[in-house]
Every structure is written in structure tokens, then in C-alpha cells.
């Protein structure tokens, strides 16, 4: 089952409107949350559900997070970027000075 997340942001300098959308999907199901801010600073939040009901959103979010944790064993940080486990980090590290001298 495909796991996906898409984040989009828009800023309209002419009107002062801003928006950010985060869409998380599992296979053919998805939950998209969009936060809109007008020039006066007033915010509105819109949720769109595809293939799930609004009352299933909590379960969907848990399933999505479990799939992400399976796909990225090191997890993700608060910005949604993939983090590396200690083992993965050591594979990407440069060899130590002692290793280079051999």
C-alpha cells in the first residue's frame, strides 16, 4: 500500500492571502487539511476526506503514522523529514581517521 504526504504552500502578495495544505494518503484513501489566512489574519481550516468518513479520521491518521514508521524505521522529525537510525547514520558517516590510515 502506497504511503504519501504532499505539502503545498501559497502566498499571494497582491491580496495578502496565505494557505498551506497537507495531504496524507494510504492507497486510495486520503485526508487533506488546508489552513487559509486572509490579509486581516483570520484563519479557516478545511478538511477533505477521500475514501474515509470524517469520524474515521483519527484511525486513518494512526494507520498512516504506523505505515510511515514501517517505511522509515528511523522515523521522521517534526518537520516531516526522514530521520536516520544510529545504524543508518553510521553508514552515511565518513570513515574515522584511524580507518583511513590503515
GROMACS .gro file of C-alpha atoms in nm, residues 2-8 21-27 29-33 60-61 64-65 68 72 76-82:
model
   32
    2UNK     CA    1   0.142   0.335  -0.104
    3UNK     CA    2   0.205   0.592   0.170
    4UNK     CA    3   0.231   0.954   0.065
    5UNK     CA    4   0.237   1.306   0.201
    6UNK     CA    5   0.223   1.623  -0.004
    7UNK     CA    6   0.259   1.971   0.144
    8UNK     CA    7   0.186   2.283  -0.058
   21UNK     CA    8  -0.222   2.220   0.264
   22UNK     CA    9  -0.106   1.884   0.393
   23UNK     CA   10  -0.242   1.576   0.222
   24UNK     CA   11  -0.170   1.230   0.363
   25UNK     CA   12  -0.266   0.920   0.172
   26UNK     CA   13  -0.278   0.545   0.212
   27UNK     CA   14  -0.358   0.368  -0.114
   29UNK     CA   15  -0.772   0.688   0.088
   30UNK     CA   16  -0.661   1.040   0.179
   31UNK     CA   17  -0.708   1.322   0.428
   32UNK     CA   18  -0.623   1.677   0.322
   33UNK     CA   19  -0.618   1.967   0.567
   60UNK     CA   20  -0.672   0.683   0.944
   61UNK     CA   21  -0.408   0.915   1.094
   64UNK     CA   22  -0.079   0.644   0.824
   65UNK     CA   23   0.175   0.703   1.104
   68UNK     CA   24   0.542   0.572   0.784
   72UNK     CA   25   1.121   0.474   0.768
   76UNK     CA   26   1.050   1.133   1.088
   77UNK     CA   27   1.125   1.459   1.265
   78UNK     CA   28   0.869   1.726   1.348
   79UNK     CA   29   0.903   1.881   1.002
   80UNK     CA   30   0.814   1.552   0.833
   81UNK     CA   31   1.168   1.488   0.714
   82UNK     CA   32   1.302   1.137   0.735
   0.00000   0.00000   0.00000
